[in-house]
XYZ file of C-alpha atoms in Angstrom:
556
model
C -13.369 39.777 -0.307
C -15.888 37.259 -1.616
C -15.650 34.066 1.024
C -15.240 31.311 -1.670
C -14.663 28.542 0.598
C -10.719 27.837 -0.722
C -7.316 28.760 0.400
C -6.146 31.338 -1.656
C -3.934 31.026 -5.014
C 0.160 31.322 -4.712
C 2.300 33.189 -6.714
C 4.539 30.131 -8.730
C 7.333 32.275 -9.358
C 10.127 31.019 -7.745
C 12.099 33.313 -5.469
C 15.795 34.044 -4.155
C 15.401 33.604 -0.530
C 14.702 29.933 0.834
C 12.962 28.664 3.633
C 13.033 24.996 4.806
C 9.422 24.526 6.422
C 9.760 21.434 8.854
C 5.923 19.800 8.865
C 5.298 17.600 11.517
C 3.033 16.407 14.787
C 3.603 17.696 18.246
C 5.950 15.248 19.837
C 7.500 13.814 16.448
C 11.422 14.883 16.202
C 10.518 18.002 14.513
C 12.523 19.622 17.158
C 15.420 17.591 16.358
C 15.594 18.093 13.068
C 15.306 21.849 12.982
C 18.300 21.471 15.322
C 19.859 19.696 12.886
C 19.291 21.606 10.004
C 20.572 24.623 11.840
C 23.717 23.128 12.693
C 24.135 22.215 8.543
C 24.063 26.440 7.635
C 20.392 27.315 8.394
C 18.934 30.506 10.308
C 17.287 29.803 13.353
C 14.720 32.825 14.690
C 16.019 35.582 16.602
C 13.026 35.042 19.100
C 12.897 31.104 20.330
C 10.662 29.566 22.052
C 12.721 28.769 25.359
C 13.652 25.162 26.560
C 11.561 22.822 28.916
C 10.973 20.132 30.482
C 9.705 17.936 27.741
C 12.578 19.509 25.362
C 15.671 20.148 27.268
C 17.697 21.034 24.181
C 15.015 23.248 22.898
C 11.731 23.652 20.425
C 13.983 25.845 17.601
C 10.783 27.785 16.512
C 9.730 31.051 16.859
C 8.202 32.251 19.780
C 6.048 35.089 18.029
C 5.316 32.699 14.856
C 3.856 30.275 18.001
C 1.807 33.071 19.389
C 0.463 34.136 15.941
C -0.518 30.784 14.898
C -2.573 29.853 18.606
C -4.133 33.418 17.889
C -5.390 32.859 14.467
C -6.477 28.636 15.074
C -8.241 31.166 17.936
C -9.987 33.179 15.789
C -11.253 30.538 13.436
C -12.684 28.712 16.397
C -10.034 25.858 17.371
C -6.539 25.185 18.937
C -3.950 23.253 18.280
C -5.748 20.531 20.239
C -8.504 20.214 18.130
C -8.898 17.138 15.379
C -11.510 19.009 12.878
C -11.240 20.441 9.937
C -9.904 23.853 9.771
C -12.424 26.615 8.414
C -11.698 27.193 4.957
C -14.704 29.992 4.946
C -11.925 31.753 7.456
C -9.568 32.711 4.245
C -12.901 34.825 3.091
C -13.155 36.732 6.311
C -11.701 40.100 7.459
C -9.658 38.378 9.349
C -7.061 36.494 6.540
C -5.609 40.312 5.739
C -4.798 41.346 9.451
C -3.006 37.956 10.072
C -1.370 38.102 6.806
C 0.444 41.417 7.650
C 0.928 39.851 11.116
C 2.539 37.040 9.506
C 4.864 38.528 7.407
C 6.024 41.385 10.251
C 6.933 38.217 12.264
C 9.078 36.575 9.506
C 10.726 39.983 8.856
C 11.656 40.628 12.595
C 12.690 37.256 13.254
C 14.707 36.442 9.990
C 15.301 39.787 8.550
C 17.350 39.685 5.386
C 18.650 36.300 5.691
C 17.979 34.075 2.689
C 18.307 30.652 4.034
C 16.042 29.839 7.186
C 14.430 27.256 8.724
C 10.782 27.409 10.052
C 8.922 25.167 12.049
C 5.658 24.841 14.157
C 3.799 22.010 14.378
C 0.417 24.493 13.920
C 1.604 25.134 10.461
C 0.407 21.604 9.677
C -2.995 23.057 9.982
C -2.350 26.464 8.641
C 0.159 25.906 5.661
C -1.893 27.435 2.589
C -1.610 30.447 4.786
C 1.755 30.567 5.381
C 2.381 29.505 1.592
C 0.949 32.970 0.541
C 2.751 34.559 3.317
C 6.291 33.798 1.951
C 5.390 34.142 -1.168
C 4.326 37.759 -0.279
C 7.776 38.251 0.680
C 9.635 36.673 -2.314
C 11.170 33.466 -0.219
C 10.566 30.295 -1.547
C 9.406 27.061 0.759
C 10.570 23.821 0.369
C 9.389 20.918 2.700
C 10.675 19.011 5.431
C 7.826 16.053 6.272
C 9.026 14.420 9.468
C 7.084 11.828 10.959
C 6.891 9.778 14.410
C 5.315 6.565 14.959
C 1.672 7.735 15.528
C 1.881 5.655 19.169
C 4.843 7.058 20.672
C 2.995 10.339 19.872
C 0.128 9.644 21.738
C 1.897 7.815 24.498
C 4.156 11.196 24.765
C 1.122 13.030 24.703
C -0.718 10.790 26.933
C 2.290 11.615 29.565
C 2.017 15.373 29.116
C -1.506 16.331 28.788
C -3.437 12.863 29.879
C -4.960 12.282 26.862
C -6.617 8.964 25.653
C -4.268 7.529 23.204
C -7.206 7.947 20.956
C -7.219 11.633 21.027
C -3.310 11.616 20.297
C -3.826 9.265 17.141
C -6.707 11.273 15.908
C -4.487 14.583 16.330
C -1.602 12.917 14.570
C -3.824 11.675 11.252
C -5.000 15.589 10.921
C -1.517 16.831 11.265
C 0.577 14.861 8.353
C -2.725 14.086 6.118
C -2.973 18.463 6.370
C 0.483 18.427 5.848
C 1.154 16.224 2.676
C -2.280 17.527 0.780
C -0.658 21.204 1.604
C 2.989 20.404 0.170
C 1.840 17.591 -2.398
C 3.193 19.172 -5.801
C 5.944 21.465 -4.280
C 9.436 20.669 -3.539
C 9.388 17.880 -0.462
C 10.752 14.893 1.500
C 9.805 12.569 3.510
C 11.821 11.173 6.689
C 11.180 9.801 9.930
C 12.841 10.300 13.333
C 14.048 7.044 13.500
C 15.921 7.803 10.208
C 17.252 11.044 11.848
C 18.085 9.457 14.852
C 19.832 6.061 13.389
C 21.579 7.803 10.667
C 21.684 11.584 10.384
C 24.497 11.975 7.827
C 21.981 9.841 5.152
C 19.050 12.027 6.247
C 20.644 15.386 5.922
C 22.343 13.743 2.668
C 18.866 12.955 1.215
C 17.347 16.240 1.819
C 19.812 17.979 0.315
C 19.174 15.487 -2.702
C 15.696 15.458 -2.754
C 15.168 19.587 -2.515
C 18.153 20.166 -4.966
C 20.549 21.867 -1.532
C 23.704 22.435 -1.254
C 24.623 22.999 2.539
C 26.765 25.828 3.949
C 28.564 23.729 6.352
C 29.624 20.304 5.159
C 28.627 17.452 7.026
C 32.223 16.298 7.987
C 32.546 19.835 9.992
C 29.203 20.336 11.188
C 29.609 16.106 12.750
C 30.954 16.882 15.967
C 28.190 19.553 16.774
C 24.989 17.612 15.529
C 25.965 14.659 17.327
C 26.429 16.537 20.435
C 23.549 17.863 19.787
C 21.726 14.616 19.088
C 23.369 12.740 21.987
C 21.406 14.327 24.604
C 18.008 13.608 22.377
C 16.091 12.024 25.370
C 13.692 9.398 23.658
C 10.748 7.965 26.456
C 8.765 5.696 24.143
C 9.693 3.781 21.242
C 6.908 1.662 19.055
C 8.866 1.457 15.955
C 9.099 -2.259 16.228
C 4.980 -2.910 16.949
C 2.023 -3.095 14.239
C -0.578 -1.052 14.076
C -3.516 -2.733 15.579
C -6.854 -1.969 13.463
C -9.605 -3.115 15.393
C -11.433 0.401 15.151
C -12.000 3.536 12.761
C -9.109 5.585 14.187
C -6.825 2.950 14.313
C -7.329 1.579 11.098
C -6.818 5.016 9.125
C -3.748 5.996 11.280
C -2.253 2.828 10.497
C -2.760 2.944 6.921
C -1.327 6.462 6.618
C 1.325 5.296 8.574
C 2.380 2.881 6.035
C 2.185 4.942 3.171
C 4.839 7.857 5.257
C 6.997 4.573 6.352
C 7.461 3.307 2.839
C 8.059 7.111 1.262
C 10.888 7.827 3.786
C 12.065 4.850 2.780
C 11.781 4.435 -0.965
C 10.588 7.921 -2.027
C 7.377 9.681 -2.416
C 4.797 7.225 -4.929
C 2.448 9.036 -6.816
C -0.240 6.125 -6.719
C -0.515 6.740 -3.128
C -1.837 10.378 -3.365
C -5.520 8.724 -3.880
C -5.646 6.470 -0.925
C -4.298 8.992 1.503
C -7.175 11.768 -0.608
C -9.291 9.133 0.332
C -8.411 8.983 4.361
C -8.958 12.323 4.087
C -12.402 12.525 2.622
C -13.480 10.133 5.555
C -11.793 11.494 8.137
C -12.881 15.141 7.357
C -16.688 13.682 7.307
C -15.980 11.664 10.661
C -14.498 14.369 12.487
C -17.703 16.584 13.882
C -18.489 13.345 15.153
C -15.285 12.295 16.506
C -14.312 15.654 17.738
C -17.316 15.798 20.334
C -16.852 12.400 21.518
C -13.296 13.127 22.201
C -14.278 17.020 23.839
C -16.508 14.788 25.852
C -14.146 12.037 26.875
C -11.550 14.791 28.042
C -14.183 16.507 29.706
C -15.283 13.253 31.573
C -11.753 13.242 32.477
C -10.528 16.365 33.731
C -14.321 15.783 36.069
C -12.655 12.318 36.876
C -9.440 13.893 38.030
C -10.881 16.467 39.998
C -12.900 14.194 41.613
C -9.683 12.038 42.956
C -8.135 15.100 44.119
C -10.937 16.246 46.236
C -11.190 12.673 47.195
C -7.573 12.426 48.139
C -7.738 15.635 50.320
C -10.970 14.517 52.111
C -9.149 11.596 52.741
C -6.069 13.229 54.104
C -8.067 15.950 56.103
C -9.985 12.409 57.997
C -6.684 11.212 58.726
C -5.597 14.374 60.381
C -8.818 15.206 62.267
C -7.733 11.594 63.600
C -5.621 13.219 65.553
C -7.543 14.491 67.478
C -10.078 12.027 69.596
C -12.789 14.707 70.032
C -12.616 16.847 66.821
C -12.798 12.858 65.087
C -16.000 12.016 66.826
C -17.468 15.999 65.900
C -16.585 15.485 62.786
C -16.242 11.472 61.393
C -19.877 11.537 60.378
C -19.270 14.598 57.844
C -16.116 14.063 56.504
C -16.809 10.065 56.227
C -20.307 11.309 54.412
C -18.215 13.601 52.107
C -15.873 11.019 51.504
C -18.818 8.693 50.184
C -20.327 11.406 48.394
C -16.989 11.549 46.167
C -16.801 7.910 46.182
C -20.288 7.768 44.091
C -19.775 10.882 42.102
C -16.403 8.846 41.187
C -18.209 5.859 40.071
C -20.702 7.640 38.621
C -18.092 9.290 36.390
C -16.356 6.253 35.060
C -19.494 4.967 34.590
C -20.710 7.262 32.125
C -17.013 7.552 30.802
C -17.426 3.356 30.146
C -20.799 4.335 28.449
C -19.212 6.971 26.085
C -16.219 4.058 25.397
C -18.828 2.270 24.633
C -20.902 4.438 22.056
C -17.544 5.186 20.657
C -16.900 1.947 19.555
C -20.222 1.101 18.122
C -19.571 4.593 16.006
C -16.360 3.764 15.109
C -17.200 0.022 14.187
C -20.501 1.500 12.136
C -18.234 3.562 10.221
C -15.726 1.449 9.419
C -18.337 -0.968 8.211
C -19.709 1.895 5.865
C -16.025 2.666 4.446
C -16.131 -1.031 3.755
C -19.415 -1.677 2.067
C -18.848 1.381 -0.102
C -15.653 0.588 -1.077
C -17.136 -3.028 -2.057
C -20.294 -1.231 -3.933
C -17.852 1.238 -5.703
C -15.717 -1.896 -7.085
C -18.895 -3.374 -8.277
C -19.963 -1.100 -10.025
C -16.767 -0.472 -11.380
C -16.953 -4.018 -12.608
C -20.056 -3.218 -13.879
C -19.297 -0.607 -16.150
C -16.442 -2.625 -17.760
C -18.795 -5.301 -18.443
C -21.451 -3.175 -20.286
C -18.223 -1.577 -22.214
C -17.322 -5.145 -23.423
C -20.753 -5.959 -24.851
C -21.216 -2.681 -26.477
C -18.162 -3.249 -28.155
C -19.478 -7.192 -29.228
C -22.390 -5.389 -30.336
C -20.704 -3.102 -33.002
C -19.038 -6.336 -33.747
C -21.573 -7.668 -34.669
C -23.186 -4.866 -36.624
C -20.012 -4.655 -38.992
C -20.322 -8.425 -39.953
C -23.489 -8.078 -40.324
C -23.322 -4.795 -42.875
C -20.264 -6.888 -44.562
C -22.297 -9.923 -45.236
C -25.343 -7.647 -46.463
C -22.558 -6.267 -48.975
C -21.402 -9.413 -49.899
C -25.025 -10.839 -50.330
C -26.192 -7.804 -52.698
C -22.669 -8.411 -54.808
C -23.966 -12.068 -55.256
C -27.500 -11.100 -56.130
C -25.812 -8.705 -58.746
C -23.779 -11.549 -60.566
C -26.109 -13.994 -60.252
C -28.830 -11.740 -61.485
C -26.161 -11.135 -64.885
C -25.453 -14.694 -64.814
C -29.236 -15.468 -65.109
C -29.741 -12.799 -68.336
C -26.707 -14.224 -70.089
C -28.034 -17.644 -69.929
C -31.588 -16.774 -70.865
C -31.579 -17.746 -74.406
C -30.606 -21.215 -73.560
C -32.866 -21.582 -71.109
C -35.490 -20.567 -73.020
C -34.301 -23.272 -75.796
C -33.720 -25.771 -73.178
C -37.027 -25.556 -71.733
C -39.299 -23.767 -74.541
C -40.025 -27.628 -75.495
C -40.771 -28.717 -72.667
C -43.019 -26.099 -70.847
C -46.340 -24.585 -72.489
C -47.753 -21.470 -71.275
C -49.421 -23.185 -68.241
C -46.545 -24.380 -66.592
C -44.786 -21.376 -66.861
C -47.627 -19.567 -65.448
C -47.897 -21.909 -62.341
C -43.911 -21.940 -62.230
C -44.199 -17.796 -62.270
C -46.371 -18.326 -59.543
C -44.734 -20.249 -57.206
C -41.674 -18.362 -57.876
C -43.195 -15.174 -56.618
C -44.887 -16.835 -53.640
C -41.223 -17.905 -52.803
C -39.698 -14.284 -53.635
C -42.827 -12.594 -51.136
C -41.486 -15.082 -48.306
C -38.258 -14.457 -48.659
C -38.471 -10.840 -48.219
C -41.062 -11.241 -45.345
C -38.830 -13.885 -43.815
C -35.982 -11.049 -44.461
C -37.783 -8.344 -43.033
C -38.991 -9.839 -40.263
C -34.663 -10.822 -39.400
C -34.158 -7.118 -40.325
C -36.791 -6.000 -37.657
C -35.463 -8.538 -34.859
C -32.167 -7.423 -35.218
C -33.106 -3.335 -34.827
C -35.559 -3.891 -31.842
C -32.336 -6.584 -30.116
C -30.195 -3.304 -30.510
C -32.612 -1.088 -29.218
C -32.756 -3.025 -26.051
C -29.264 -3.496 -25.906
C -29.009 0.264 -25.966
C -31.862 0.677 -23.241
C -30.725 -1.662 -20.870
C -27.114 0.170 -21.732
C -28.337 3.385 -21.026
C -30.493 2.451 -18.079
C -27.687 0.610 -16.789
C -25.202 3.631 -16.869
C -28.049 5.868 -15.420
C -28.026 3.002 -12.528
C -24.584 3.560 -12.039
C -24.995 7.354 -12.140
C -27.582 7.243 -9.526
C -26.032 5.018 -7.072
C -22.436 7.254 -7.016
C -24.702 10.017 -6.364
C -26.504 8.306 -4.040
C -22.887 7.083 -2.302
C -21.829 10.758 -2.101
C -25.055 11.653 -0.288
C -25.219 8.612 2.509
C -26.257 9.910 5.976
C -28.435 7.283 6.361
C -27.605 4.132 8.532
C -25.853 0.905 7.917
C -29.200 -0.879 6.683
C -29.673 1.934 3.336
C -26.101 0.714 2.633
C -26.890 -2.762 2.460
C -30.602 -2.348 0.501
C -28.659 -0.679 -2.187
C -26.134 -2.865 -3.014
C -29.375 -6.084 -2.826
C -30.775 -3.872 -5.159
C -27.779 -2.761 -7.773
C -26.945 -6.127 -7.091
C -30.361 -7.283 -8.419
C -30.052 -4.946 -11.076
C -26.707 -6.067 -12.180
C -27.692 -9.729 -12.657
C -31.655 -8.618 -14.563
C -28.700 -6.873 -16.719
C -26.676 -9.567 -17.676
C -29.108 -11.877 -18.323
C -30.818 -9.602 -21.143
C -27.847 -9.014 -22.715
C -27.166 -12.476 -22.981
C -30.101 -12.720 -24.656
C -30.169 -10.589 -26.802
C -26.336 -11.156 -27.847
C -27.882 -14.794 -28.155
C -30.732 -13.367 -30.686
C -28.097 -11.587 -32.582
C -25.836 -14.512 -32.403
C -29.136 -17.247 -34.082
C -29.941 -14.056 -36.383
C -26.064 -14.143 -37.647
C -26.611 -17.973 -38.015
C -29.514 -17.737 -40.134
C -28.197 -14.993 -42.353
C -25.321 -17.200 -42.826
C -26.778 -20.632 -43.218
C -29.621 -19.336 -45.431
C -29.047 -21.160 -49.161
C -32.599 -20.412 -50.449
C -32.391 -16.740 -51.576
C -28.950 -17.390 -53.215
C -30.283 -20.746 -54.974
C -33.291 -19.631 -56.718
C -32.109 -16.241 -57.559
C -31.847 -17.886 -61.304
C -34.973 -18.700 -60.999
C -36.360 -14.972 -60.092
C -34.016 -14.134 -63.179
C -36.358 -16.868 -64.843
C -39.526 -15.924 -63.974
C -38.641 -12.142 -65.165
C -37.480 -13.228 -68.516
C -41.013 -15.655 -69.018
C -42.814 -12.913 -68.119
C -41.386 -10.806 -70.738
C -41.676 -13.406 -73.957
């Protein structure tokens, strides 16, 4: 198979058999609601994942789907830890057939013929355009189930369980439910959050069943007494519901702007105009990660050193203490175990020092960044602004050019009459005047007719020749402008540079933009005077019977 670099096509035709595919973060009630869903008619996996500690009541996903998923994230280099983007060369590789066929053995063994199931691991965030072409391998038909937490009561949870920075839990969270909605966007989906569930679980289950077109096997007035049993013993150690997202860095900033976007879905449906800001987190988050993902390897690193340290500190302390006991074994011993003890002491400080140094670098990153998004979102509106601005003189221009080609119409009907006008009224000129002017004076009257005539049409000319090289310029300064334009969005998509490239190319566009408008305000001000003239101009009409005149004295 040729590695392409995309996750593979899907068959659209829709099946019989239908799975509900619960998307969600680690730590973010998708337990609960596959609990719930089960208790409203769906199949659960034969094999679950057994109860713990952190989830008394149970995970509700299958225990060979978990394994499957750790071993493929495995074999495209991450875990289900891990904040950067997933492979998509992996689909290409020898690899996507084997855990296809793995895939689909697991959903046969663990749901055999049963056409109504739910499936959930948080992994499948990460993994869903596999799993898509799994089920549609098999004939069953996904629709989604988007549950979301509040993105600190995530980290805090995972903070408790793993001790994480609450940084490393936010940036795990954005990858999980941006994955998520790009993989479902355009397929049957809602939206909900665990408060929702939690504060109301008749209107949630009532709204999925709505929103994905289901009609549930068990009705909620019987299955009420067993999901609220079920939901009573829902043990909930951090709530953040009620706080704002601070945004005084990169990850914070992007977390709480997706966030908002999941908030206000669950709670007034999914809006299409949000599908470009959230591409948009995306797009910056995917080129951030590398970055982010070492800094955050390295800050659990400095950690798990920092916690080893205070445990080997803790039992040199306790083994001073009990060779205290002792009088003589203290004195044989103080001067080692009290030298140990220091040694651990400075490793220790040395530690958080160099973890307070990577906090540090972190921040600058994160602030540089976020400064980037900012100035390119500000050059990108500019030149947005840009673009409509040249549009609106371009179209003054043609304007212009058809009043101009209507008056030049209306001037050569004139001519034309006035030109008849002049040979009808020839004879009595020529009686009027044949008294009155001899041969001379019609001569020098010929003359200074035709002088008049050649200045005309050099005067003419000369307007006709401004006006073609004032479009020409408008044209180049057009063109040059939208090859400007070009350059800097393909300039934009190809920053690596630092801050200071950012800010000499907007100086310079911005330079650019104002040369711009000031020549085609000058030229729309040539056009403008040469309208004027054209206009205004009463000689060429006045002695066109004398042209008519001249012609007839010429011929007698």
């Amino acid at each position: 198979m040729i590695n392409t670099g995309e996750a593979p096509a899907v068959s659209s035709a829709w099946p019989t058999r239908t799975a509900l595919i619960v998307l969600g973060m680690h730590r973010s009630g998708t337990s609960a609601m596959s609990g719930v869903l089960a208790q409203m008619g769906c199949d659960l996996p034969k094999d679950l994942m057994p109860p713990t500690d952190a989830n008394p009541k149970g995970y509700f996903e299958s225990y060979k789907a978990y394994h499957l998923n750790d071993d493929l994230l495995a074999s495209a280099g991450s875990s289900w830890d891990d904040s950067t983007v997933f492979n998509p060369g992996w689909y290409g590789s020898p690899r996507y057939p084997e855990y296809r066929q793995r895939a689909a053995k697991v959903v046969e063994e663990e749901f055999g013929d049963s056409g109504f199931f739910v499936l959930k691991d948080p992994r499948m965030c990460r993994l869903l355009p596999f799993w898509q072409q799994v089920l549609a391998d098999l004939g069953v038909g996904p629709r989604y189930v988007c549950v979301h937490r509040h993105p600190r009561e995530v980290a805090a949870s995972l903070t408790r369980r793993e001790g994480w920075s609450e940084t490393v839990g936010l940036l795990l969270w954005l990858r999980h439910i941006l994955e998520a909605e790009a993989g479902s966007r355009g397929k049957p989906r809602t939206f909900v959050s665990y408060d929702m569930l939690m504060a109301d679980w008749r209107g949630t289950v009532g709204r999925i069943g709505d929103e994905l077109e289901l009609n549930w096997p068990r009705h909620p007035d019987n299955a009420a007494s067993d999901v609220e049993e079920f939901l009573s013993g829902e043990l909930r150690h951090f709530r953040a519901a009620s706080e704002q997202m601070p945004q005084h860095s990169l990850a914070f900033g992007w977390v709480a702007r997706a966030y908002e976007v999941l908030e206000r879905w669950a709670a007034d449906g999914e809006q299409v105009a949000d599908h470009a800001e959230l591409d948009a987190l995306r797009a910056a988050f995917d080129e951030a990660s590398p970055l982010l993902g070492l800094v955050a390897l390295e800050n659990r690193r400095l950690e798990a050193k920092l916690a080893k340290a205070e445990t080997t500190l803790t039992a040199a302390r306790a083994e001073a203490i009990g060779h205290a006991a002792s009088h003589a074994t203290e004195q044989r011993n103080r001067g080692a175990a009290e030298g140990l003890v220091a040694k651990l002491e400075a490793e220790l400080a040395a530690t958080a020092k160099g973890r307070r140094e990577l906090e540090n670098d972190l921040a600058q990153t994160r602030s540089a960044f976020l400064q980037r998004g900012h100035e390119l979102d500000e050059l990108r509106q500019q030149t947005e602004r840009d673009t409509a601005r040249i549009a609106r003189l371009s179209s003054e221009l043609e304007t212009l050019r058809d009043e101009l080609d209507r008056f030049e119409q209306r001037h050569e009907r004139d001519a034309r009459h006035l030109a008849q006008m002049a040979r009808q009224l020839a004879p009595l000129i020529r009686q009027e005047f044949g008294a009155v002017l001899d041969g001379k004076r019609a001569e020098e009257t010929v003359a200074r007719l035709e002088r008049e005539k050649a200045e005309l049409a050099l005067s003419h000319s000369q307007l006709e020749k401004r006006y073609l090289a004032a479009s020409e310029e408008v044209s180049r300064v057009r063109e040059s402008a939208v090859a400007e334009i070009a350059a800097l969005r393909a300039e934009r998509d190809d920053l690596k540079s630092l801050e200071e490239k950012v800010v000499t190319t907007a100086k310079t566009l911005e330079e650019k933009v104002v040369t711009t408008e000031k020549t085609l305000e000058q030229k729309a001000a040539e056009l403008e005077a040469f309208r004027q003239a054209i206009r205004t101009s009463t000689s060429w009409r006045l002695t066109a019977p004398l042209r008519g005149l001249s012609r007839l004295l010429k011929g007698r």
